[in-house]
mmCIF file of C-alpha atoms in Angstrom:
data_model
loop_
_atom_site.group_PDB
_atom_site.id
_atom_site.type_symbol
_atom_site.label_atom_id
_atom_site.label_comp_id
_atom_site.label_asym_id
_atom_site.label_seq_id
_atom_site.Cartn_x
_atom_site.Cartn_y
_atom_site.Cartn_z
ATOM 1 C CA UNK S 1 -0.240 -0.259 0.468
ATOM 2 C CA UNK S 2 1.223 3.463 -0.766
ATOM 3 C CA UNK S 3 1.448 5.511 1.676
ATOM 4 C CA UNK S 4 -0.892 9.158 0.522
ATOM 5 C CA UNK S 5 0.380 11.158 4.049
ATOM 6 C CA UNK S 6 1.302 14.524 2.164
ATOM 7 C CA UNK S 7 -1.401 14.183 -0.824
ATOM 8 C CA UNK S 8 -3.797 13.386 2.374
ATOM 9 C CA UNK S 9 -2.000 16.646 3.835
ATOM 10 C CA UNK S 10 -1.769 19.042 0.765
ATOM 11 C CA UNK S 11 -5.932 18.404 0.094
ATOM 12 C CA UNK S 12 -6.742 19.185 3.712
ATOM 13 C CA UNK S 13 -4.640 22.734 2.966
ATOM 14 C CA UNK S 14 -6.567 23.074 -0.421
ATOM 15 C CA UNK S 15 -10.109 21.581 0.804
ATOM 16 C CA UNK S 16 -9.534 23.790 4.332
ATOM 17 C CA UNK S 17 -10.633 20.951 6.348
ATOM 18 C CA UNK S 18 -9.060 18.390 8.441
ATOM 19 C CA UNK S 19 -7.533 15.543 6.633
ATOM 20 C CA UNK S 20 -10.001 13.786 8.847
ATOM 21 C CA UNK S 21 -12.281 14.896 6.178
ATOM 22 C CA UNK S 22 -10.528 13.888 2.923
ATOM 23 C CA UNK S 23 -11.194 11.267 1.162
ATOM 24 C CA UNK S 24 -9.006 9.788 -1.313
ATOM 25 C CA UNK S 25 -11.106 7.578 -3.641
ATOM 26 C CA UNK S 26 -9.220 3.680 -3.567
ATOM 27 C CA UNK S 27 -9.809 3.136 -7.392
ATOM 28 C CA UNK S 28 -7.177 6.076 -8.261
ATOM 29 C CA UNK S 29 -4.539 5.178 -5.949
ATOM 30 C CA UNK S 30 -1.642 5.082 -9.110
ATOM 31 C CA UNK S 31 -2.643 8.724 -10.301
ATOM 32 C CA UNK S 32 -3.632 10.393 -6.502
ATOM 33 C CA UNK S 33 0.528 9.215 -5.461
ATOM 34 C CA UNK S 34 1.618 10.786 -8.227
ATOM 35 C CA UNK S 35 -0.176 14.192 -7.481
ATOM 36 C CA UNK S 36 2.693 15.523 -4.915
ATOM 37 C CA UNK S 37 1.839 19.286 -5.316
ATOM 38 C CA UNK S 38 -1.469 21.961 -4.750
ATOM 39 C CA UNK S 39 -2.435 22.018 -8.880
ATOM 40 C CA UNK S 40 -2.758 18.292 -8.794
ATOM 41 C CA UNK S 41 -4.476 18.054 -5.934
ATOM 42 C CA UNK S 42 -6.541 20.815 -6.881
ATOM 43 C CA UNK S 43 -7.284 19.188 -10.684
ATOM 44 C CA UNK S 44 -7.856 15.610 -8.737
ATOM 45 C CA UNK S 45 -10.752 17.821 -6.479
ATOM 46 C CA UNK S 46 -12.141 18.927 -9.912
ATOM 47 C CA UNK S 47 -12.609 15.072 -11.076
ATOM 48 C CA UNK S 48 -13.772 13.852 -8.019
ATOM 49 C CA UNK S 49 -10.916 11.495 -6.788
ATOM 50 C CA UNK S 50 -10.319 13.890 -3.763
ATOM 51 C CA UNK S 51 -13.393 14.884 -1.745
ATOM 52 C CA UNK S 52 -14.359 16.515 1.199
ATOM 53 C CA UNK S 53 -16.412 14.616 3.363
ATOM 54 C CA UNK S 54 -19.806 15.885 5.163
ATOM 55 C CA UNK S 55 -19.801 16.564 8.135
ATOM 56 C CA UNK S 56 -21.419 14.315 10.826
ATOM 57 C CA UNK S 57 -25.147 15.128 11.857
ATOM 58 C CA UNK S 58 -24.682 15.917 15.814
ATOM 59 C CA UNK S 59 -28.538 16.455 16.070
ATOM 60 C CA UNK S 60 -29.356 18.884 18.865
ATOM 61 C CA UNK S 61 -33.400 17.001 18.771
ATOM 62 C CA UNK S 62 -33.155 14.794 22.034
ATOM 63 C CA UNK S 63 -31.499 18.465 23.966
ATOM 64 C CA UNK S 64 -34.617 20.951 22.326
ATOM 65 C CA UNK S 65 -37.460 17.944 23.783
ATOM 66 C CA UNK S 66 -34.832 17.644 27.559
ATOM 67 C CA UNK S 67 -35.224 22.076 27.760
ATOM 68 C CA UNK S 68 -38.680 21.896 26.740
ATOM 69 C CA UNK S 69 -38.824 19.133 29.496
ATOM 70 C CA UNK S 70 -37.710 21.162 31.628
ATOM 71 C CA UNK S 71 -39.145 24.582 31.271
ATOM 72 C CA UNK S 72 -41.719 22.686 32.322
ATOM 73 C CA UNK S 73 -40.279 21.959 35.743
ATOM 74 C CA UNK S 74 -39.960 18.179 34.681
ATOM 75 C CA UNK S 75 -35.998 16.459 35.866
ATOM 76 C CA UNK S 76 -35.668 19.289 37.971
ATOM 77 C CA UNK S 77 -36.002 17.609 41.286
ATOM 78 C CA UNK S 78 -33.252 17.020 44.339
ATOM 79 C CA UNK S 79 -31.615 14.091 42.651
ATOM 80 C CA UNK S 80 -31.267 16.493 39.736
ATOM 81 C CA UNK S 81 -29.729 19.309 41.409
ATOM 82 C CA UNK S 82 -25.661 19.363 41.961
ATOM 83 C CA UNK S 83 -25.497 22.362 43.713
ATOM 84 C CA UNK S 84 -26.733 24.475 46.670
ATOM 85 C CA UNK S 85 -29.732 25.940 46.467
ATOM 86 C CA UNK S 86 -27.377 29.825 46.620
ATOM 87 C CA UNK S 87 -25.461 28.380 44.369
ATOM 88 C CA UNK S 88 -27.810 27.796 41.468
ATOM 89 C CA UNK S 89 -29.496 31.219 42.001
ATOM 90 C CA UNK S 90 -27.326 33.209 44.204
ATOM 91 C CA UNK S 91 -29.095 35.153 46.953
ATOM 92 C CA UNK S 92 -27.680 38.656 44.988
ATOM 93 C CA UNK S 93 -28.575 38.440 42.000
ATOM 94 C CA UNK S 94 -32.496 37.777 43.219
ATOM 95 C CA UNK S 95 -32.195 41.229 45.318
ATOM 96 C CA UNK S 96 -30.136 43.123 42.319
ATOM 97 C CA UNK S 97 -33.049 41.952 40.226
ATOM 98 C CA UNK S 98 -35.451 42.609 42.196
ATOM 99 C CA UNK S 99 -34.308 45.893 43.362
ATOM 100 C CA UNK S 100 -33.255 47.109 39.508
ATOM 101 C CA UNK S 101 -37.119 46.356 39.243
ATOM 102 C CA UNK S 102 -38.400 48.794 41.925
ATOM 103 C CA UNK S 103 -35.972 51.330 41.048
ATOM 104 C CA UNK S 104 -37.170 51.699 37.739
ATOM 105 C CA UNK S 105 -40.598 51.661 38.687
ATOM 106 C CA UNK S 106 -39.895 54.749 41.285
ATOM 107 C CA UNK S 107 -38.350 56.440 38.443
ATOM 108 C CA UNK S 108 -40.911 55.924 36.031
ATOM 109 C CA UNK S 109 -43.431 57.602 38.153
ATOM 110 C CA UNK S 110 -41.754 60.834 39.233
ATOM 111 C CA UNK S 111 -40.959 61.245 35.628
ATOM 112 C CA UNK S 112 -44.403 60.872 35.159
ATOM 113 C CA UNK S 113 -45.708 63.187 37.760
ATOM 114 C CA UNK S 114 -47.734 60.949 40.085
ATOM 115 C CA UNK S 115 -45.315 60.750 42.793
ATOM 116 C CA UNK S 116 -43.165 63.750 43.914
ATOM 117 C CA UNK S 117 -39.359 63.638 45.094
ATOM 118 C CA UNK S 118 -40.163 63.859 48.215
ATOM 119 C CA UNK S 119 -41.855 60.607 48.232
ATOM 120 C CA UNK S 120 -39.729 59.031 45.911
ATOM 121 C CA UNK S 121 -36.748 59.692 48.265
ATOM 122 C CA UNK S 122 -38.687 58.148 50.858
ATOM 123 C CA UNK S 123 -40.166 55.228 49.276
ATOM 124 C CA UNK S 124 -36.664 54.617 47.284
ATOM 125 C CA UNK S 125 -35.425 54.070 50.732
ATOM 126 C CA UNK S 126 -38.260 51.753 51.677
ATOM 127 C CA UNK S 127 -37.078 49.609 48.679
ATOM 128 C CA UNK S 128 -33.818 49.694 49.938
ATOM 129 C CA UNK S 129 -35.061 49.076 53.086
ATOM 130 C CA UNK S 130 -36.844 45.351 52.018
ATOM 131 C CA UNK S 131 -40.078 46.436 52.934
ATOM 132 C CA UNK S 132 -41.853 45.469 49.248
ATOM 133 C CA UNK S 133 -41.000 41.842 48.233
ATOM 134 C CA UNK S 134 -42.644 43.001 44.562
ATOM 135 C CA UNK S 135 -43.679 45.723 42.094
ATOM 136 C CA UNK S 136 -47.974 44.828 43.086
ATOM 137 C CA UNK S 137 -46.747 45.786 46.497
ATOM 138 C CA UNK S 138 -44.960 49.100 46.047
ATOM 139 C CA UNK S 139 -47.890 50.093 43.935
ATOM 140 C CA UNK S 140 -50.180 49.263 46.476
ATOM 141 C CA UNK S 141 -48.619 51.484 48.972
ATOM 142 C CA UNK S 142 -48.082 54.065 46.241
ATOM 143 C CA UNK S 143 -51.743 54.396 45.688
ATOM 144 C CA UNK S 144 -52.192 54.298 49.586
ATOM 145 C CA UNK S 145 -49.640 56.585 50.718
ATOM 146 C CA UNK S 146 -51.668 59.072 47.577
ATOM 147 C CA UNK S 147 -55.510 58.568 48.816
ATOM 148 C CA UNK S 148 -53.701 59.318 52.672
ATOM 149 C CA UNK S 149 -51.653 62.647 51.463
ATOM 150 C CA UNK S 150 -54.932 63.547 49.670
ATOM 151 C CA UNK S 151 -57.576 63.021 52.484
ATOM 152 C CA UNK S 152 -54.609 65.133 54.823
ATOM 153 C CA UNK S 153 -55.035 67.901 52.657
ATOM 154 C CA UNK S 154 -58.559 67.588 52.284
ATOM 155 C CA UNK S 155 -58.916 67.554 56.142
ATOM 156 C CA UNK S 156 -55.987 70.235 56.536
ATOM 157 C CA UNK S 157 -58.119 72.635 54.173
ATOM 158 C CA UNK S 158 -61.425 72.067 56.279
ATOM 159 C CA UNK S 159 -59.984 72.980 59.289
ATOM 160 C CA UNK S 160 -58.065 75.958 57.590
ATOM 161 C CA UNK S 161 -61.664 77.348 56.289
ATOM 162 C CA UNK S 162 -63.090 76.583 59.767
ATOM 163 C CA UNK S 163 -60.418 78.508 61.185
ATOM 164 C CA UNK S 164 -60.586 81.298 58.660
ATOM 165 C CA UNK S 165 -64.132 81.336 59.596
ATOM 166 C CA UNK S 166 -64.031 81.191 63.472
ATOM 167 C CA UNK S 167 -61.959 84.381 63.197
ATOM 168 C CA UNK S 168 -64.178 86.322 61.190
ATOM 169 C CA UNK S 169 -67.202 85.586 62.920
ATOM 170 C CA UNK S 170 -65.008 86.455 66.354
ATOM 171 C CA UNK S 171 -64.119 89.374 64.415
ATOM 172 C CA UNK S 172 -67.314 90.495 63.718
ATOM 173 C CA UNK S 173 -68.836 89.829 67.154
ATOM 174 C CA UNK S 174 -65.924 91.601 68.513
ATOM 175 C CA UNK S 175 -67.178 94.532 65.543
ATOM 176 C CA UNK S 176 -70.533 94.436 67.391
ATOM 177 C CA UNK S 177 -69.532 94.323 70.944
ATOM 178 C CA UNK S 178 -67.358 97.603 69.997
ATOM 179 C CA UNK S 179 -70.677 99.084 68.454
ATOM 180 C CA UNK S 180 -72.593 98.232 71.253
ATOM 181 C CA UNK S 181 -70.663 99.794 73.927
ATOM 182 C CA UNK S 182 -69.082 102.927 71.453
ATOM 183 C CA UNK S 183 -73.722 103.083 71.143
ATOM 184 C CA UNK S 184 -74.023 102.445 74.731
ATOM 185 C CA UNK S 185 -71.455 105.528 75.884
ATOM 186 C CA UNK S 186 -72.610 108.160 73.299
ATOM 187 C CA UNK S 187 -76.339 107.668 74.669
ATOM 188 C CA UNK S 188 -74.966 107.721 77.847
ATOM 189 C CA UNK S 189 -73.151 111.463 77.300
ATOM 190 C CA UNK S 190 -76.371 113.083 76.102
ATOM 191 C CA UNK S 191 -78.348 111.727 79.162
ATOM 192 C CA UNK S 192 -75.526 112.696 81.024
ATOM 193 C CA UNK S 193 -76.239 116.469 80.215
ATOM 194 C CA UNK S 194 -79.772 116.742 80.691
ATOM 195 C CA UNK S 195 -79.514 115.696 83.239
ATOM 196 C CA UNK S 196 -77.518 119.061 84.019
#
């Protein structure tokens, strides 16, 4: 058997693949063994004596099937787990994701004018203090806080209106009393003059 090591190396170089992917026609060993240059190899490739083998199929069908099952929660029980809970999904990553979600929501609400900068700052610190576990809880808290704030403002307005009203009434009462006093003194003066 003639050694075709050189021809195989040259063919791999010409075809742009590995030596294991080169097929040399066993019926044309004589012609192939005479080819000692890349030009000769190119001619043999053209004639079909040297062929680049097709890529071996490495199917991912089973992998896709298994991934689809895992998305449903199959093959994920205690027996399939290798790392600790924190190694599989670190608490820090969960915390960072939660903080980013809540802070993004606060920023959005502030830009839309749903909350003022004072409430934003207060809620930002509360988020950092682990008060809200998700967006829904934070949203409910904001609605509740806004309702309470509106109610307090309404009560303050009512109280201020009542205070102004009482003040006006006191002033009116004082004016009436003053008027009565001045009227009484005016009445007494002429009476005193008639007695003289």
